[in-house]
Short mmCIF file of C-alpha atoms and ligand atoms in Angstrom, two decimals:
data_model
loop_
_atom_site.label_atom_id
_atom_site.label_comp_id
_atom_site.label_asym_id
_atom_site.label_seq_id
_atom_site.Cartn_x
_atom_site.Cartn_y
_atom_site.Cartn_z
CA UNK A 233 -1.96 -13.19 21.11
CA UNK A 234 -2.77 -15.85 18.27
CA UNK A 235 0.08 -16.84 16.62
CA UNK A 236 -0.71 -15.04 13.66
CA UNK A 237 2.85 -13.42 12.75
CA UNK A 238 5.39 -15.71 14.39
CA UNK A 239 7.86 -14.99 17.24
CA UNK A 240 7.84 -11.20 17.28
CA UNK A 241 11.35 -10.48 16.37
CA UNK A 242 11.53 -7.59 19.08
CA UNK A 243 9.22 -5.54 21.32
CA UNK A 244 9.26 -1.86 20.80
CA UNK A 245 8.68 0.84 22.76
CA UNK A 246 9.15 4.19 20.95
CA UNK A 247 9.65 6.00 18.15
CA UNK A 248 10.65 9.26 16.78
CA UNK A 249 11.40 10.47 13.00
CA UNK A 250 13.21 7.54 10.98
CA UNK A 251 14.40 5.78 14.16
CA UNK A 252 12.77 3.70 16.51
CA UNK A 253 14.11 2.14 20.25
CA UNK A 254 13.31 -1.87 21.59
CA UNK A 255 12.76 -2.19 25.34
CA UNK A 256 16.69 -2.53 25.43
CA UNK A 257 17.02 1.02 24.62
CA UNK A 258 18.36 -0.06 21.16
CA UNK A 259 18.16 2.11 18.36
CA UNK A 260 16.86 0.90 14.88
CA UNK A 261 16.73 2.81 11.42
CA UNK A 262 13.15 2.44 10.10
CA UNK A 263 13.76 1.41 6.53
CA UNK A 264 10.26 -0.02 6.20
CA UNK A 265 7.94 2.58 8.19
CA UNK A 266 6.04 -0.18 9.41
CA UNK A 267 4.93 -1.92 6.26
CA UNK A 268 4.78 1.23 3.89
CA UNK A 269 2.59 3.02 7.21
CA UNK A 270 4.28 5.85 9.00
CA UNK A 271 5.60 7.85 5.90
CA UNK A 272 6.01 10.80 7.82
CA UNK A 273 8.28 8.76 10.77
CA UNK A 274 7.18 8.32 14.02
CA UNK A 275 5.32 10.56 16.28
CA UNK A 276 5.13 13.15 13.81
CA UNK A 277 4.14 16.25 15.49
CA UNK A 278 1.30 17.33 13.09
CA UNK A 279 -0.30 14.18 12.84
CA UNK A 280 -0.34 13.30 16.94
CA UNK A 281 -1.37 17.41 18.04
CA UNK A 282 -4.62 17.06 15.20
CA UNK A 283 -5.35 12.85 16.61
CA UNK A 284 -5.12 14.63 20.09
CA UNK A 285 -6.98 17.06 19.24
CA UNK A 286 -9.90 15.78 17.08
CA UNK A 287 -10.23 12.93 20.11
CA UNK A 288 -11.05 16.28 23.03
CA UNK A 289 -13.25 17.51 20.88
CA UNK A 290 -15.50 14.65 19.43
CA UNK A 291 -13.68 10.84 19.01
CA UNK A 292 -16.90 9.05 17.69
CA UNK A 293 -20.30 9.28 16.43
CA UNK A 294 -21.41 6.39 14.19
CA UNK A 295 -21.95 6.65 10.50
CA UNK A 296 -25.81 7.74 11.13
CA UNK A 297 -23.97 11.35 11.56
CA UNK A 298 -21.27 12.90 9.65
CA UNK A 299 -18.03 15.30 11.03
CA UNK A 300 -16.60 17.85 9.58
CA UNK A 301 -12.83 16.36 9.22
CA UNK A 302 -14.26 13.14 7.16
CA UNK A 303 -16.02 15.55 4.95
CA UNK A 304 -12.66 17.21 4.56
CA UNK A 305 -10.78 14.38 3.70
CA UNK A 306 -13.68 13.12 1.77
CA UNK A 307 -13.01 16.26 -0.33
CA UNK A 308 -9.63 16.43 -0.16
CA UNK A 309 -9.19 12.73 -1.42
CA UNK A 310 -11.61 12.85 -4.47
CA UNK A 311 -9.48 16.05 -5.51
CA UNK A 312 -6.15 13.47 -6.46
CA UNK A 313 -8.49 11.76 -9.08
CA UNK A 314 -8.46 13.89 -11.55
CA UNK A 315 -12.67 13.75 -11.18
CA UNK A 316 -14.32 16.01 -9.19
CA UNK A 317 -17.37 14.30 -8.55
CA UNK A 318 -15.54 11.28 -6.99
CA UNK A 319 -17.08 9.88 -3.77
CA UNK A 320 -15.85 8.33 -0.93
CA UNK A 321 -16.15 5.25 1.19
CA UNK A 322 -14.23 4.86 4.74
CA UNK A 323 -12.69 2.32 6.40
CA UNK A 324 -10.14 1.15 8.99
CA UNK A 325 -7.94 -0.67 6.57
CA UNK A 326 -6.66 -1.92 3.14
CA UNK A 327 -8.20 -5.44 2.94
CA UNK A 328 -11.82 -3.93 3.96
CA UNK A 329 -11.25 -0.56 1.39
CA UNK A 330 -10.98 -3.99 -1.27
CA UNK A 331 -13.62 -5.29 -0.16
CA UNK A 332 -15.93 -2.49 -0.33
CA UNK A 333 -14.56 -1.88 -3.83
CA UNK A 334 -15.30 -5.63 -4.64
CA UNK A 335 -19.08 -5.60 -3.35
CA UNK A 336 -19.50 -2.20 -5.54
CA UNK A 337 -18.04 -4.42 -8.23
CA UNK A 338 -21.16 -6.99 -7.92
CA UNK A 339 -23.45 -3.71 -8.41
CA UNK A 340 -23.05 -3.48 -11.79
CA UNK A 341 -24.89 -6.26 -12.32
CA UNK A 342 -21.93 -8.30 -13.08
CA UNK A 343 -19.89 -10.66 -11.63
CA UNK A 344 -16.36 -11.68 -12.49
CA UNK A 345 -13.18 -10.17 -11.65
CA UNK A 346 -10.03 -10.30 -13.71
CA UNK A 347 -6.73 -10.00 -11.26
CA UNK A 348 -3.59 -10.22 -11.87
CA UNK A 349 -1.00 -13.42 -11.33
CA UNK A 350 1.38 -11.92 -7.46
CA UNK A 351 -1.42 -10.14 -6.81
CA UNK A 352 -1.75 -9.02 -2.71
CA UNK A 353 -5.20 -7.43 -2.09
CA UNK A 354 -5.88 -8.67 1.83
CA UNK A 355 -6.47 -11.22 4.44
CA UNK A 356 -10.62 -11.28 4.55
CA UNK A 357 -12.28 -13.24 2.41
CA UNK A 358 -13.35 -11.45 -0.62
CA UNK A 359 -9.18 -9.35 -0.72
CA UNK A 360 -8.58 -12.91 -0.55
CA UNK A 361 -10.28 -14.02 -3.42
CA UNK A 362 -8.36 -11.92 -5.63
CA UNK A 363 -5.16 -12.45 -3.79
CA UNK A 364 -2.73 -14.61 -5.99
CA UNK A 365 -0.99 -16.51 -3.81
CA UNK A 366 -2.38 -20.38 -3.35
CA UNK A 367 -0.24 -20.63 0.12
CA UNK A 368 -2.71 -17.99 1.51
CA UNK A 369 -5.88 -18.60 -0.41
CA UNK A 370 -5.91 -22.35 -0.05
CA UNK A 371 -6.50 -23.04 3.88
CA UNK A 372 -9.56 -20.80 3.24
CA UNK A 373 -11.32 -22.15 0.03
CA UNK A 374 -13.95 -21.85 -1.17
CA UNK A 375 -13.58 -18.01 -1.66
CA UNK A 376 -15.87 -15.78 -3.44
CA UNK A 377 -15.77 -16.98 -7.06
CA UNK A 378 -15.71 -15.51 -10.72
CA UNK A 379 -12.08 -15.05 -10.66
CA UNK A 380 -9.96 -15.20 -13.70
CA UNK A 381 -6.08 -14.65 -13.03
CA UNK A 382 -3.94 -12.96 -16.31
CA UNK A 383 -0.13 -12.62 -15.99
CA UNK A 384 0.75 -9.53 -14.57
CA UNK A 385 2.03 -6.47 -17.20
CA UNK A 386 0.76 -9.19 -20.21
CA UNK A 387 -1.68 -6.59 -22.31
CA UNK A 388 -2.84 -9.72 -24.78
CA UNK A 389 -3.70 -12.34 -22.26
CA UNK A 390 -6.03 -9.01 -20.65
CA UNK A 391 -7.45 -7.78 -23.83
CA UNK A 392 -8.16 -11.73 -24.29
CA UNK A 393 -10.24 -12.25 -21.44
CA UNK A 394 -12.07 -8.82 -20.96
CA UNK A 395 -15.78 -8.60 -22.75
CA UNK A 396 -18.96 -7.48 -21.55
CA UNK A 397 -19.28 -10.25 -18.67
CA UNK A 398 -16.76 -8.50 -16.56
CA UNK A 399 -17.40 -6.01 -13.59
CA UNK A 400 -13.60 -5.12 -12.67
CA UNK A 401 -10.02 -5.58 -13.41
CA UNK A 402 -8.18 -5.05 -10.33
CA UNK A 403 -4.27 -4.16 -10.98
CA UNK A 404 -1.70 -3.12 -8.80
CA UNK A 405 0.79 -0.17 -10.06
CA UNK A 406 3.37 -2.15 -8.10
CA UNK A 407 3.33 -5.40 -6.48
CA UNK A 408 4.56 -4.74 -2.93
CA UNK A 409 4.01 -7.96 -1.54
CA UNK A 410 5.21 -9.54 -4.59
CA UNK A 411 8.43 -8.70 -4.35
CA UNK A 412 8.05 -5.10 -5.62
CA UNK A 413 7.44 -5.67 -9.49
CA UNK A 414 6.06 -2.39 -11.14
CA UNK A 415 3.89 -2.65 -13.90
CA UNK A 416 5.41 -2.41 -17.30
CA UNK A 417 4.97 0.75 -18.91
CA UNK A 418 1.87 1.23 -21.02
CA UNK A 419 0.21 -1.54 -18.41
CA UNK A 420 -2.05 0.83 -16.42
CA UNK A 421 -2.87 3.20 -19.63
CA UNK A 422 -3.65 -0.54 -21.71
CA UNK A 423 -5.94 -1.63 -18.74
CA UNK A 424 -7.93 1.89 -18.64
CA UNK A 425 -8.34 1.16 -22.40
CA UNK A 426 -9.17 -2.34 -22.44
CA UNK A 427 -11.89 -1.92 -19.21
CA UNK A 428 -13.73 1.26 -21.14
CA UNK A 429 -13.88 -0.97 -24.47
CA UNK A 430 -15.72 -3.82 -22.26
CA UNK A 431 -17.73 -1.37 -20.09
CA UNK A 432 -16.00 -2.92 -16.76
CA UNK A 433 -14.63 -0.76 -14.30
CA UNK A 434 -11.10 -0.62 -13.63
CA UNK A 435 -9.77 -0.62 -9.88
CA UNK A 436 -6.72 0.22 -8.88
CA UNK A 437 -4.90 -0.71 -5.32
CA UNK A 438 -3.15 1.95 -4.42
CA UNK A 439 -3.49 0.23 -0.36
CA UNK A 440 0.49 0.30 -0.91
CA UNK A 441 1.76 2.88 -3.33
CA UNK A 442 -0.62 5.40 -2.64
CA UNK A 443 -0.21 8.74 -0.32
CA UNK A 444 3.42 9.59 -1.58
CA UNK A 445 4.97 6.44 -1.09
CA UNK A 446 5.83 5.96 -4.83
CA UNK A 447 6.25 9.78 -5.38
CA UNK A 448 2.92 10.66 -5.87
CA UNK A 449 -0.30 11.31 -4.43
CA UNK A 450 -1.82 8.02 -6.43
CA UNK A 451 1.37 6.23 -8.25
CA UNK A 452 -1.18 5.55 -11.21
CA UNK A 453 -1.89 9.54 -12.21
CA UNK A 454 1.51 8.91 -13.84
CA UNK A 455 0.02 6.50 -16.61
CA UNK A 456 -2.22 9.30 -17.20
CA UNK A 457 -5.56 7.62 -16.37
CA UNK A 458 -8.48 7.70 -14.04
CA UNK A 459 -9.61 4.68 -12.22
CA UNK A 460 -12.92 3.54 -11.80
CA UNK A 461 -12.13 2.72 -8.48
CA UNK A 462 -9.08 3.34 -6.24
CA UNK A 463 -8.31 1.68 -2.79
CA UNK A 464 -5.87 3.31 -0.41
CA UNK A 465 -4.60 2.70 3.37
CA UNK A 466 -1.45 2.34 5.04
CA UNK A 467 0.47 5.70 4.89
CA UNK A 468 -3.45 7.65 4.88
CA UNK A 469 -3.20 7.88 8.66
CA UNK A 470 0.52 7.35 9.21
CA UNK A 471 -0.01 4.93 11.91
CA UNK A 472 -3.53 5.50 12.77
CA UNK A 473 -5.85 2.96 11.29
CA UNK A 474 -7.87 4.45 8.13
CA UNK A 475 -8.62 3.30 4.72
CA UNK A 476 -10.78 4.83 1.81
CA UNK A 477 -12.53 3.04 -1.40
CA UNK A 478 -12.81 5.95 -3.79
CA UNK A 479 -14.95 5.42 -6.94
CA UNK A 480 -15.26 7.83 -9.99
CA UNK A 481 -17.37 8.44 -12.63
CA UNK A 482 -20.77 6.03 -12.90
CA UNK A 483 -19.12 3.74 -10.18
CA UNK A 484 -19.34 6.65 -7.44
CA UNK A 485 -23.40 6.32 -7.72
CA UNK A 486 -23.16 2.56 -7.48
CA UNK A 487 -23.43 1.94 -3.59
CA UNK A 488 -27.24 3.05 -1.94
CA UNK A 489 -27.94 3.41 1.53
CA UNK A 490 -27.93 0.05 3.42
CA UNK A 491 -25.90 -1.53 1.06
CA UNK A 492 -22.80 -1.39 3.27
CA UNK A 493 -21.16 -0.10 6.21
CA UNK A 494 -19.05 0.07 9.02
CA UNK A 495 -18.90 1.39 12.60
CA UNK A 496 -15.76 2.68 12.85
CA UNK A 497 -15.05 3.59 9.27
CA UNK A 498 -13.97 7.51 8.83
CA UNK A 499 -14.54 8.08 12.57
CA UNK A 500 -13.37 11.69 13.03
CA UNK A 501 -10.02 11.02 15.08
CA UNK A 502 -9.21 8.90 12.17
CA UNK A 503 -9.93 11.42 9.10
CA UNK A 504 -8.18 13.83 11.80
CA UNK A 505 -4.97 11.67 11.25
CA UNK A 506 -5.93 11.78 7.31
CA UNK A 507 -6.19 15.24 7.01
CA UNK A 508 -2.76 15.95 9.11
CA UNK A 509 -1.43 13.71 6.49
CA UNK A 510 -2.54 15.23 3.70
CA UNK A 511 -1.62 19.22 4.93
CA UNK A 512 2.40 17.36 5.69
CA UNK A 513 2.23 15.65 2.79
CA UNK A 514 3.31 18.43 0.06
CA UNK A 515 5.34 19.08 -2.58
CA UNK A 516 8.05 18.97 -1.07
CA UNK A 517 7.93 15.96 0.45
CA UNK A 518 6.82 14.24 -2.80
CA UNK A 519 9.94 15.49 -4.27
CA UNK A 520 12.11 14.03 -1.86
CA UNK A 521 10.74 10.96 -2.29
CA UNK A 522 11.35 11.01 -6.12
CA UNK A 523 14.95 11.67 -5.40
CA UNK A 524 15.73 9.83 -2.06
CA UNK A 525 14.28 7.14 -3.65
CA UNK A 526 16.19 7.42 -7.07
CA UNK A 527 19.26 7.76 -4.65
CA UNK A 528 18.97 4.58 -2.72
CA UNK A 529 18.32 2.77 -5.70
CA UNK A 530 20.89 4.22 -7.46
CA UNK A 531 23.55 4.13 -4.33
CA UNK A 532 22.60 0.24 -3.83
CA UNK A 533 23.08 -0.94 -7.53
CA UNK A 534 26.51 0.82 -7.75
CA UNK A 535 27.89 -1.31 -4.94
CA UNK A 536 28.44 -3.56 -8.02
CA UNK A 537 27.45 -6.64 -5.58
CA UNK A 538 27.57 -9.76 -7.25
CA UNK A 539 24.54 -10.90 -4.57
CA UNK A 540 23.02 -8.48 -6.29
CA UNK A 541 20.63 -8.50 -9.57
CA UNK A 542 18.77 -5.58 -9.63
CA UNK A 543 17.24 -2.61 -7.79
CA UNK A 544 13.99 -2.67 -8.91
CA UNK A 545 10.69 0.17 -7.77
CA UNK A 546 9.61 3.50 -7.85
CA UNK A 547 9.71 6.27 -5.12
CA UNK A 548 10.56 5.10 -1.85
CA UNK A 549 9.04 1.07 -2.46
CA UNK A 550 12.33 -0.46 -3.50
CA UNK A 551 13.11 -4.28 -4.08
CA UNK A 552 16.46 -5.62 -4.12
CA UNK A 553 16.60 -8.59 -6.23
CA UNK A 554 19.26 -11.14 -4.59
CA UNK A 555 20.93 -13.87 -6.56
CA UNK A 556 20.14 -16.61 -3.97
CA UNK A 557 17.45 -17.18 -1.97
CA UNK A 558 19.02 -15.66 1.24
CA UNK A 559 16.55 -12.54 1.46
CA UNK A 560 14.98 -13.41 5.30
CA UNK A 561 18.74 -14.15 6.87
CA UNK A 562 19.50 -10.75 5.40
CA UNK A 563 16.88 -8.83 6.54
CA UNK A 564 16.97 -11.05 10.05
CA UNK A 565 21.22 -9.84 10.39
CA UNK A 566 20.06 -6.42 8.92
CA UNK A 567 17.56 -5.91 12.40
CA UNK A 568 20.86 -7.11 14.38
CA UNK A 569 22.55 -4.23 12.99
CA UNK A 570 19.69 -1.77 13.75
CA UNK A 571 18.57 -1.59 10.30
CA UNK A 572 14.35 -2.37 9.88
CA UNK A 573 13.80 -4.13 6.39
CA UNK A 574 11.98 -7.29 4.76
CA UNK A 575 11.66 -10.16 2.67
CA UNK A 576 8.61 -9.90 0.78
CA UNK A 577 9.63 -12.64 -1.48
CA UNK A 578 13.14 -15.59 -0.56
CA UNK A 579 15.24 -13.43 -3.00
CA UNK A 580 13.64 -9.95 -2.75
CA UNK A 581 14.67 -7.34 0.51
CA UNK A 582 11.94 -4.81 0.63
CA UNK A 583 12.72 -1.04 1.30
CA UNK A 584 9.73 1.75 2.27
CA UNK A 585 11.76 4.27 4.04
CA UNK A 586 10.11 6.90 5.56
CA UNK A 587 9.06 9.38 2.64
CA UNK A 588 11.33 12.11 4.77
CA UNK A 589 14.28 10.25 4.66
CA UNK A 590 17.18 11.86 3.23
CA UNK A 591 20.34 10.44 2.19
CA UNK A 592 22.18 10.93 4.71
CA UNK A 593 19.79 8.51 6.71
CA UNK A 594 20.27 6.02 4.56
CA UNK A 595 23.79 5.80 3.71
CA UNK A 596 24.63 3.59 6.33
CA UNK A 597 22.69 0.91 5.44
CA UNK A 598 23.93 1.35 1.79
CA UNK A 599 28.01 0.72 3.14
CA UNK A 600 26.42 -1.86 5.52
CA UNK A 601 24.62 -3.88 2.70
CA UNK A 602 27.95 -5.56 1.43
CA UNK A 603 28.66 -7.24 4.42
CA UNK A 604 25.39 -8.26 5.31
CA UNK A 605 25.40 -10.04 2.06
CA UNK A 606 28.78 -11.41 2.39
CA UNK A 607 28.27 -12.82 5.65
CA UNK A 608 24.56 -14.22 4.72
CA UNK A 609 24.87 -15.16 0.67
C1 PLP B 262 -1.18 -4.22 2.65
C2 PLP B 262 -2.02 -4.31 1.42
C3 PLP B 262 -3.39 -4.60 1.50
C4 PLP B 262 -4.07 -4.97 2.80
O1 PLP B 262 -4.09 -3.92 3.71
P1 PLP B 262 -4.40 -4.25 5.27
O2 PLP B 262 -4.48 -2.89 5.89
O3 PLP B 262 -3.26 -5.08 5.76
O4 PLP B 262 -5.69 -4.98 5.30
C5 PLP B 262 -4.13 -4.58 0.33
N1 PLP B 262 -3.56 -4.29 -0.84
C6 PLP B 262 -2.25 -4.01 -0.97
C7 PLP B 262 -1.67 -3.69 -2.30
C8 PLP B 262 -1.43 -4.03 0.17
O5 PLP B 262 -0.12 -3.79 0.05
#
């Protein structure tokens, strides 16, 4: 393999629930469900029978034919939107729901973009584009232009560069990759505001905090708003590779037949995976992750740590702010321990438990924080 990620920092070779086991037959806790992914742990029942399935009874067909399970989840994600007529567009990740979002964009016969400063859309060209960070964007200029960067959460410098040139803003509810900054309050509602004043659409990346991992279906139905357009991924298939762009109102006519496409977008094994998501993914689980969640951030601030500045998040996508710049040797001594975390930012540890974790699961990584700290502050 390229060497894309760096030294793999172990080699797995199962899973089951919250825990997973290297090819030592070492057991980790799976505080970070690969990247925000398997929300429902590891070889969930539900999810593998309906993959296993879906993949007897018809794996693949091409998008010149439709299946009954994408129609389902076609259906079954419009209904979170708060619009019924919302429409659907497939794919097989995050980065490529953006950038099916960001060529509907270009459809309203405008062109720019407004994104926000830490902003993490994706590794192709046009995520990239509006993808903050100059030590990824740089090594791959020029990108797709017409983008105008505004601090994150800052409603002025928005209102001040929204008018009737723009297609999009693109926000994140909260930055994962970032370090896990939410939005300030009013942010979303403000941008929803500001975007139907200019006649620009407003698109919200939900690749991250979408599908329960923030305590709700979409994090944003919170702020009370509906999105022009809405991009979701990771924890959709809970390990198997699916993402959707789903566009509301005016914006779900936009896109025409040859327009776009993909092969393996909303191929029926993976809206099989979707829709076992979505029928696991109830109340109840949403409510644990509201108070698991408010637990572990509660739990890890009243260790009183001096390493320690704040437990910042919502759900189960927690960031714990570190005084010094010692967030990778933590998370590196943390995998020692059998604890899976990571360092989003050099002073940030990034938690995305599985959305089923209780407590219990977590409270020895709580007691083991202090020490970790101690021994790597
Ligand atoms: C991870 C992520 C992406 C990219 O998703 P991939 O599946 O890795 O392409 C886009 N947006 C946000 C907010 C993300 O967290």
């Amino acid at each position: 393999m390229m060497n894309a990620f760096g030294a793999p920092k172990r080699v797995f070779e199962r899973g089951a629930g919250i825990h997973v086991w290297d090819a030592d037959g070492n057991r980790y806790t799976d505080l970070l469900s690969g990247l925000a992914v398997t929300a429902l742990g590891h070889a969930h029942a539900g999810v593998t029978a309906a993959i296993t399935a879906q993949l007897d009874r018809l794996g693949h067909v091409s998008n010149f034919f439709a299946s009954e399970p994408q129609i389902r989840l076609a259906e079954r994600l419009a209904a979170l939107t708060g619009d019924p007529d919302t429409r659907v567009f497939f794919t097989n990740s995050g980065t490529e729901a953006n950038e099916a979002a960001f060529k509907l964009t270009r459809l309203t016969g405008r062109t720019q973009i407004v994104a926000m400063e830490g902003a993490f859309h994706g590794r192709t060209l046009g995520a990239l584009a509006i993808t903050h960070n100059p030590k990824y964007r740089e090594p791959f200029a020029p990108l797709p232009g017409d983008i105008t960067f505004v601090p994150y959460g800052d409603v002025d410098a928005l209102r001040a560069c929204v008018d009737d040139t723009v297609a999009a803003v693109v926000i994140e509810v909260v930055q994962g990759e970032n370090g896990v900054v939410p939005a300030p309050a009013g942010f979303v509602a403000a941008a929803r505001e500001i975007t139907t004043a200019a006649g620009a659409l407003l698109w919200i990346d939900e690749v991250q905090t979408g599908m329960g991992r923030c305590g709700e279906y979409l994090a944003h139905r919170v702020d009370g708003v509906t999105p022009d357009l809405v991009t979701l991924a990771k924890g959709l298939g809970n390990g198997f590779p699916i993402g959707a762009c789903l566009a509301s109102g005016p914006a779900a006519g936009l896109l025409q037949p040859g327009q776009h496409g993909t092969t393996f977008g909303g191929n029926p094994v993976a809206a099989a995976a979707g829709n076992a998501v979505l029928d696991a993914l109830d109340g109840g689980v949403l409510d644990n992750a509201r108070a698991t969640g408010a637990w572990l951030r509660d739990a890890i601030a009243e260790l009183g740590h001096p390493g320690i500045v704040e437990v910042r998040g919502r759900g189960m996508l927690l960031g714990v702010v570190l005084a010094a710049p010692n967030a990778a040797a933590v998370a590196d001594a943390a995998l020692d321990e059998g604890w899976i975390i990571n360092a989003p930012r050099p002073d940030v540890l990034r938690l995305a438990p599985p959305l089923i974790a209780t407590p219990d699961d977590l409270r020895g990584f709580v007691g083991a924080l202090p020490g970790l700290l101690q021994r790597h502050g």
